[in-house]
Amino acid sequence: AQKITQTQPGMFVQEKEAVTLDCTYDTSDPSYGLFWYKQPSSGEMIFLIYQGSYDQQNATEGRYSLNFQKARKSANLVISASQLGDSAMYFCAMREIQAGTALIFGKGTTLSVSS
Amino acid sequence: DTEVTQTPKHLVMGMTNKKSLKCEQHMGHRAMYWYKQKAKKPPELMFVYSYEKLSINESVPSRFSPECPNSSLLNLHLHALQPEDSALYLCASSQISGRLDEQFFGPGTRLTVL
């Protein structure tokens, strides 16, 4: 079974609009972390935001926020006020502490921002 | 310094060549990783080093040989590769694996095997 599921292969949004990229996860480990990375066409993986399983508040980093719904096992990334430079592949990833796993990545969502 | 550097940026090699990829970080991280990424796919973990010792090998073929000479450097030695090994090779580092710290990635090496 897939541990990280990103159901949107591609998303399209206009500049200045908000967009939500979906991510659901599957784990029985009580201690885990959820990460979002951005990968432009240049190839570098850029860390965006992190949410720990015990965090009470949703994480925010500038225009990025993570909508963490633990009971539903979802960790959606919200990008507010999209910019052309946001066009990239976005990966959701998870690390489990007790299982000792390294990062497990979802298949990614390609975001295209148009003017 | 929050940067992971990788050299070379691009590499073209024949199936009989021997080459090496190099990765360096100066953030004091004691965990370092090699990933392989095909186009439009997520990165696939190859190797993990913790405290300069190999802790995870994801059943990678022996034509890929990792080396961690010190806490800042990670090499990937390549020998007798196949065309299907053409991919983007990403290096990453983090605080010691087992904690929930983000991994910092380098820009990658685009490898083409002819």
Coordinates of C-alpha atoms in Angstrom, one line a residue:
Chain A
A1 CA 0.0 0.0 0.0
Q2 CA 1.2 3.5 -0.8
K3 CA 2.3 5.4 2.3
I4 CA 1.9 8.8 0.6
T5 CA -0.8 9.6 -1.9
Q6 CA -0.9 12.6 -4.1
T7 CA -4.0 12.3 -6.3
Q8 CA -3.5 15.3 -8.5
P9 CA -1.0 14.7 -11.3
G10 CA -1.4 18.3 -12.5
M11 CA -3.0 21.5 -11.2
F12 CA -3.5 24.8 -13.0
V13 CA -4.0 28.2 -11.3
Q14 CA -3.9 31.8 -12.2
E15 CA -1.5 34.3 -10.7
K16 CA -2.7 35.7 -7.3
E17 CA -5.1 32.8 -6.7
A18 CA -4.8 30.4 -3.9
V19 CA -4.2 26.7 -4.6
T20 CA -4.4 23.5 -2.5
L21 CA -2.3 20.5 -3.3
D22 CA -3.6 17.3 -1.7
C23 CA -1.6 14.7 0.3
T24 CA -2.9 11.8 2.3
Y25 CA -0.6 9.4 4.2
D26 CA -0.8 6.0 5.9
T27 CA 1.2 5.1 9.0
S28 CA 0.7 3.3 12.3
D29 CA 3.7 5.0 13.8
P30 CA 2.6 7.6 16.4
S31 CA 5.6 9.8 15.7
Y32 CA 6.1 11.0 12.2
G33 CA 6.9 14.1 10.2
L34 CA 5.3 15.4 7.1
F35 CA 7.3 17.5 4.6
W36 CA 6.6 19.4 1.4
Y37 CA 9.2 20.0 -1.2
K38 CA 9.2 22.0 -4.4
Q39 CA 11.2 20.9 -7.4
P40 CA 11.5 23.4 -10.3
S41 CA 12.6 22.3 -13.7
S42 CA 16.2 22.9 -12.7
G43 CA 16.0 19.8 -10.5
E44 CA 16.9 21.1 -7.0
M45 CA 14.5 19.9 -4.2
I46 CA 13.6 22.9 -2.1
F47 CA 12.2 22.3 1.4
L48 CA 9.0 24.3 1.9
I49 CA 7.3 23.3 5.2
Y50 CA 7.2 20.7 7.9
Q51 CA 4.5 19.4 10.2
G52 CA 5.1 17.0 13.1
S53 CA 2.6 14.5 14.2
Y54 CA 2.4 16.0 17.7
D55 CA 2.1 19.6 16.5
Q56 CA -1.1 21.2 17.6
Q57 CA -1.1 24.1 15.2
N58 CA -0.9 23.9 11.4
A59 CA 2.5 24.9 10.1
T60 CA 2.9 28.1 8.1
E61 CA 5.9 29.5 6.2
G62 CA 5.2 32.8 4.4
R63 CA 2.7 32.0 1.6
Y64 CA 2.8 28.3 2.4
S65 CA 0.6 26.7 5.0
L66 CA -0.1 23.1 5.8
N67 CA -3.7 22.0 6.4
F68 CA -3.1 19.1 8.8
Q69 CA -6.1 16.9 9.6
K70 CA -4.6 14.1 11.7
A71 CA -7.8 12.0 12.0
R72 CA -8.2 12.0 8.2
K73 CA -4.5 11.5 7.7
S74 CA -4.2 14.4 5.3
A75 CA -1.6 17.1 5.0
N76 CA -2.6 19.4 2.2
L77 CA -0.3 22.3 1.1
V78 CA -2.0 25.6 0.6
I79 CA -0.2 28.3 -1.5
S80 CA -1.7 31.7 -1.2
A81 CA -1.4 34.4 -3.9
S82 CA 0.3 32.1 -6.5
Q83 CA 3.2 33.5 -8.5
L84 CA 4.6 32.5 -11.8
G85 CA 7.7 31.2 -10.0
D86 CA 5.6 28.7 -8.1
S87 CA 5.3 26.6 -11.3
A88 CA 7.1 23.4 -10.4
M89 CA 6.6 19.8 -9.2
Y90 CA 5.5 19.5 -5.6
F91 CA 6.3 16.4 -3.5
C92 CA 4.7 15.5 -0.2
A93 CA 6.9 13.2 2.0
M94 CA 6.8 11.5 5.3
R95 CA 9.4 10.2 7.8
E96 CA 8.4 7.7 10.5
I97 CA 10.4 7.6 13.7
Q98 CA 9.7 4.2 15.2
A99 CA 9.9 2.5 11.8
G100 CA 13.1 4.3 11.2
T101 CA 12.3 5.1 7.6
A102 CA 14.0 7.7 5.5
L103 CA 11.8 10.1 3.6
I104 CA 9.0 8.4 1.7
F105 CA 7.8 10.5 -1.2
G106 CA 4.5 10.8 -3.0
K107 CA 4.3 10.8 -6.8
G108 CA 4.2 14.5 -6.9
T109 CA 1.8 17.2 -8.4
T110 CA 2.8 19.5 -11.2
L111 CA 1.6 23.0 -10.6
S112 CA 1.3 25.4 -13.5
V113 CA 0.7 29.1 -12.7
S114 CA -0.4 31.3 -15.6
S115 CA -0.7 35.1 -15.9
Chain B
D1 CA 25.9 28.0 5.2
T2 CA 22.8 26.0 4.4
E3 CA 24.0 24.6 1.2
V4 CA 24.6 21.2 -0.2
T5 CA 26.8 21.3 -3.3
Q6 CA 27.2 18.6 -5.9
T7 CA 29.7 18.2 -8.7
P8 CA 29.5 17.8 -11.6
K9 CA 26.2 19.3 -12.7
H10 CA 26.1 17.2 -15.8
L11 CA 27.9 13.9 -16.7
V12 CA 27.9 11.9 -19.8
M13 CA 29.7 8.5 -19.7
G14 CA 30.0 5.3 -21.6
M15 CA 29.1 1.9 -20.2
T16 CA 32.8 1.1 -19.7
N17 CA 33.8 4.3 -17.9
K18 CA 34.5 4.8 -14.2
K19 CA 33.3 8.2 -12.8
S20 CA 32.5 9.7 -9.4
L21 CA 29.8 12.0 -8.2
K22 CA 30.7 14.3 -5.3
C23 CA 28.6 15.9 -2.6
E24 CA 29.6 18.3 0.1
Q25 CA 27.9 20.0 3.0
H26 CA 29.2 22.2 5.9
M27 CA 26.1 22.3 8.1
G28 CA 27.4 19.8 10.6
H29 CA 24.8 17.3 9.5
R30 CA 25.8 13.7 10.3
A31 CA 23.3 12.0 8.0
M32 CA 23.8 12.0 4.2
Y33 CA 21.8 10.4 1.4
W34 CA 22.0 9.5 -2.2
Y35 CA 18.8 9.5 -4.3
K36 CA 18.1 8.6 -7.9
Q37 CA 15.3 10.4 -9.7
K38 CA 13.9 9.6 -13.1
A39 CA 11.9 12.3 -15.0
K40 CA 8.5 13.1 -13.6
K41 CA 9.0 10.6 -10.8
P42 CA 9.7 11.0 -7.1
P43 CA 13.3 10.5 -5.8
E44 CA 14.2 6.9 -4.9
L45 CA 16.4 6.4 -1.9
M46 CA 19.7 4.6 -2.7
F47 CA 22.0 4.9 0.3
V48 CA 22.0 6.5 3.8
Y49 CA 25.1 7.3 5.8
S50 CA 24.9 8.0 9.5
Y51 CA 28.1 9.2 11.3
E52 CA 30.1 8.2 8.2
K53 CA 28.8 4.7 8.3
L54 CA 26.5 3.1 5.7
S55 CA 23.2 2.5 7.5
I56 CA 20.8 1.9 4.6
N57 CA 21.5 0.3 1.2
E58 CA 18.2 0.0 -0.8
S59 CA 19.4 -3.1 -2.7
V60 CA 21.3 -0.9 -5.1
P61 CA 23.4 -2.7 -7.8
S62 CA 27.1 -3.0 -7.0
R63 CA 27.9 -0.9 -10.0
F64 CA 27.1 2.0 -7.7
S65 CA 29.5 2.3 -4.8
P66 CA 29.1 5.0 -2.1
E67 CA 31.8 6.4 0.0
C68 CA 31.8 8.8 2.9
P69 CA 35.4 9.9 3.5
N70 CA 34.4 12.4 6.3
S71 CA 31.4 14.0 7.8
S72 CA 31.2 16.7 5.1
L73 CA 31.8 14.6 2.0
L74 CA 29.8 11.9 0.2
N75 CA 30.9 10.3 -3.0
L76 CA 29.1 7.9 -5.4
H77 CA 31.5 5.9 -7.6
L78 CA 30.1 4.7 -10.9
H79 CA 31.4 1.7 -12.9
A80 CA 30.0 -0.3 -15.8
L81 CA 26.6 1.6 -15.8
Q82 CA 23.7 0.8 -18.0
P83 CA 21.7 3.3 -20.1
E84 CA 18.8 2.8 -17.7
D85 CA 20.9 4.3 -15.0
S86 CA 20.6 7.7 -16.7
A87 CA 18.8 9.9 -14.2
L88 CA 19.2 12.9 -11.9
Y89 CA 21.2 11.9 -8.8
L90 CA 20.4 13.9 -5.7
C91 CA 22.4 14.2 -2.6
A92 CA 20.9 15.3 0.7
S93 CA 21.9 15.9 4.3
S94 CA 20.1 16.2 7.6
Q95 CA 20.6 16.1 11.3
I96 CA 21.2 12.5 12.3
S97 CA 18.5 10.2 10.9
G98 CA 16.0 9.1 13.5
R99 CA 15.0 12.7 14.2
L100 CA 12.3 14.5 12.3
D101 CA 14.5 17.1 10.6
E102 CA 14.2 18.2 7.1
Q103 CA 16.6 17.0 4.5
F104 CA 18.5 19.7 2.6
F105 CA 19.1 18.7 -1.1
G106 CA 21.8 19.6 -3.5
P107 CA 21.1 20.7 -7.1
G108 CA 21.8 17.2 -8.4
T109 CA 23.9 15.7 -11.1
R110 CA 22.2 14.9 -14.4
L111 CA 23.8 11.6 -15.6
T112 CA 23.5 10.3 -19.1
V113 CA 24.9 6.8 -19.8
L114 CA 25.5 6.1 -23.5

